[in-house]
Amino acid sequence: MDKNFDFKRAEAEINKRWLDNEMFRARINPDKQPFTIVMPPPNVTSKLHLGHGFELTILDAIIRFKRMQGFEALLVPGADHAAIATEVKVIEELKRQGIEKKDLTREQFLTYVEKWYVEKQEEIKNQIKRLGVSADWSRFAFTMDEPRKLAVRDAFKRLRRRGLIYKGERMINWCPQCKTALSDAEVEHTSKPQTLYHIKFSDLVIATVRPEAILSAAAVAVHPRDKRYSKLVGQTVTIPIINIDIPVIADDCADMKFGTGAVQMTAHSGMSLEFCGRHNLKPVPVINKDGIMHGDRAGEFAGLTVAEARKAIAKKLKDDGFLIKEQKHTSNVSNCYRCHTDVEPFISEQWFVKMQDLAKRAIEERPEILPKKFEKIYLHWLQNIKDWCISRQLTSGHQIPIQGETDVLDTWFSSALWPFSVFDKLQDLAYFYPTNVLVCGYEILFFWVIRMVFSGQEHMERLPFDTVLLHGIVRDKNGVKMSKSLGNGIDPIDVIDEFGADALRFSLLYGTKLDRDPRYSIERATLARNFINKIWNATKWFKANEEKCKMSQEERARLEKLGVKFRGFAYAGVLQDRKDLTLADKWILTKLNSLIKSITKKFEKFDFGVACVELQNFFWHDVCDVYLEEVKKQGEGYEVFRFVLMKVLWMLHPIMPFVTEEILWLIGDKPEIAKAKWTFAYQGWPGVWPQANFPKEKKEFDALLEKEREARAKLDEQAGRGKKIEHLKKEIARGEGMLSNKNFVERAPKKLVDEERAKLEEHKKVLATLEG
């Protein structure tokens, strides 16, 4: 064996063996129950980040565990075209090449996009393979490939036939940077410090953070119970700068406690547009879709950006005496979830999905959502849902299948079909759908999960999955979200290059709780590598002593006649006989049985973080620190050690597939046939051995260990006592030497001499106590 686990060589060789032999290809098998997971398709915008690594490790641990349990386990890999984000990336790349999108035809631009798709898909595939994910690569799906395009067209047409898709003028969120409509779910609300401007409108003062929007005001709203403005209701006030009169209207939307209680109603606020609809008013927009001031009302400010106009208008109001005061204020600002530009509400003609009936069904029949706390969020979204704006003003993506229509569909429309659109054949769909577990981050519960639920119900008449397993967002060691701008991100491939895929996978899962955001640092990978080294060194020790645990053919034949079965790795003779087992053997085997029960339960509950902790503690402490030392001391137990080692590796395999597979090939009982396909994946999940339960002997050995611990503690105490006695004797000699020195006693300050005498007496008392 190598001195250390050569993960670079092993990962390359093992991955090649897995892929060449299609070890993870799932097929329709009437004799097996299917277990299906569809991979949340990473966006083809850039390489995978640590959050992808965390998610992929979780779903691969699940699928490997289920495969080992005997299911026909299928993990479907794929990628998402992510229209808005990808288009931004392609435009940026073209600019670096000196090419502007406006200089290209639609077809030319799409050629660059298609090239991007191909290149990024290959990058993503290679990164996922580096992580050791056991996906069926023959089924790789892309949201813009032909089968998925067909599925999207069929879904759109079906929804339209049923009257669930319509085109109409509605208030929508508009991103001036991406220049497209956004759904409510694509708008982020972030708290930002702002300035609240108090502006005089004739006899009242309004308060706003958007002075540029006053030019489009159609009315001023005040609360019906606000006595300050009761006399003004029904009157008019004048918009400063442009001198246009607008009415004062009583409406419950006005908040008496905010600002002055008087609110401008403009074309650039969602609340304002709803207000204007109630009162048959038509505000005049002064900001266009590029985020530029325009129109007659914009006047001298036409052509300025919103930010520029805000400053210029505030200055004009101040100079003309209309700006009464400015105060610091913190409030939520709506941003585009992709480019983080402030979004603008617009009345625009778009395509929508009617959500009332779809949402009702998704509430009444829903998957199990874990952790449970997210179920409330799921229900809240559906109970307050609005019609879904599905049209986007982009060049790339799924073009809306209506003749003459140039808009494309929201990316989430195609990914909402993912759990069933990934299956190209009806027989595969019948066998593998519905899927079993969906694994994804909690932040896309509404973006994706809810839309998949109602899409599955609508198109397939069944829930798309039984369980939704939501995980947290990976943060740095200080709890800060990782990002390029902060420079605290960690590239998972860099970790794999330095520590190996197993170390990355184990360190991502170790100690994590799914209802919390995990914190990650490189130090975690170092600790994981230390654990792998511990396993490797224990295996090396066994390998050096391997001859001591090998049975002769005669002994094996004798035991087989007695009914002992040599399946897989079980050198079961000594366990069946039991007469040669030592007290330490019985102790470790009993603890192993308890561990198998616990780990199986943890895996069934997806509690991989705790499972990692238990497996490491058992192997490091119980197996290596205690049992292995007993084996070395007694010169026997090699066969039992091997048995325990293999069972631990069996349970670690879903989390650390490479080092476990490497050791399997080094010391596993490989059959002569089909060696290339020899893998933990199809050896079954380890079960408890009833004949290896020795509770009485375990208790006896635990008592011996406790006595040893007490003896060691006593020795440590005695050693410490001896050191203290030695120290006191030195201090006493030092003190006596100083006090016998006449020069010190006569010339030193009396306080110092008295302190030395007191210390000497105290040291002598303590020494007398310690010496008995």
Short mmCIF file of N, CA, C and O in Angstrom, two decimals, residues 739 751-765:
data_model
loop_
_atom_site.label_atom_id
_atom_site.label_comp_id
_atom_site.label_asym_id
_atom_site.label_seq_id
_atom_site.Cartn_x
_atom_site.Cartn_y
_atom_site.Cartn_z
N LEU A 739 16.53 34.20 52.35
CA LEU A 739 16.36 34.66 53.73
C LEU A 739 17.60 34.43 54.59
O LEU A 739 17.74 35.00 55.68
N LYS A 751 8.79 45.05 53.49
CA LYS A 751 7.60 44.40 52.89
C LYS A 751 8.00 43.21 52.03
O LYS A 751 7.36 42.15 52.08
N LEU A 752 9.07 43.35 51.25
CA LEU A 752 9.52 42.28 50.37
C LEU A 752 10.05 41.10 51.18
O LEU A 752 9.78 39.93 50.86
N VAL A 753 10.80 41.40 52.24
CA VAL A 753 11.35 40.33 53.11
C VAL A 753 10.20 39.56 53.78
O VAL A 753 10.20 38.32 53.84
N ASP A 754 9.18 40.30 54.25
CA ASP A 754 8.03 39.66 54.91
C ASP A 754 7.28 38.76 53.92
O ASP A 754 6.80 37.68 54.29
N GLU A 755 7.14 39.22 52.68
CA GLU A 755 6.46 38.42 51.65
C GLU A 755 7.19 37.11 51.39
O GLU A 755 6.59 36.04 51.24
N GLU A 756 8.55 37.17 51.33
CA GLU A 756 9.34 35.96 51.10
C GLU A 756 9.19 34.98 52.26
O GLU A 756 9.10 33.76 52.06
N ARG A 757 9.17 35.51 53.53
CA ARG A 757 8.99 34.62 54.69
C ARG A 757 7.61 33.95 54.64
O ARG A 757 7.48 32.75 54.92
N ALA A 758 6.58 34.72 54.28
CA ALA A 758 5.22 34.16 54.22
C ALA A 758 5.12 33.09 53.13
O ALA A 758 4.51 32.03 53.33
N LYS A 759 5.75 33.35 51.96
CA LYS A 759 5.74 32.36 50.87
C LYS A 759 6.45 31.08 51.29
O LYS A 759 6.00 29.98 50.99
N LEU A 760 7.58 31.23 51.99
CA LEU A 760 8.34 30.06 52.43
C LEU A 760 7.50 29.20 53.38
O LEU A 760 7.45 27.96 53.24
N GLU A 761 6.82 29.82 54.31
CA GLU A 761 5.99 29.07 55.25
C GLU A 761 4.84 28.37 54.53
O GLU A 761 4.51 27.21 54.83
N GLU A 762 4.23 29.07 53.57
CA GLU A 762 3.11 28.48 52.82
C GLU A 762 3.60 27.28 52.00
O GLU A 762 2.94 26.23 51.96
N HIS A 763 4.74 27.40 51.33
CA HIS A 763 5.30 26.30 50.55
C HIS A 763 5.57 25.08 51.43
O HIS A 763 5.32 23.94 51.02
N LYS A 764 6.11 25.31 52.63
CA LYS A 764 6.41 24.20 53.55
C LYS A 764 5.14 23.48 53.99
O LYS A 764 5.09 22.26 54.09
N LYS A 765 4.08 24.25 54.25
CA LYS A 765 2.80 23.65 54.66
C LYS A 765 2.22 22.77 53.55
O LYS A 765 1.77 21.66 53.77
#
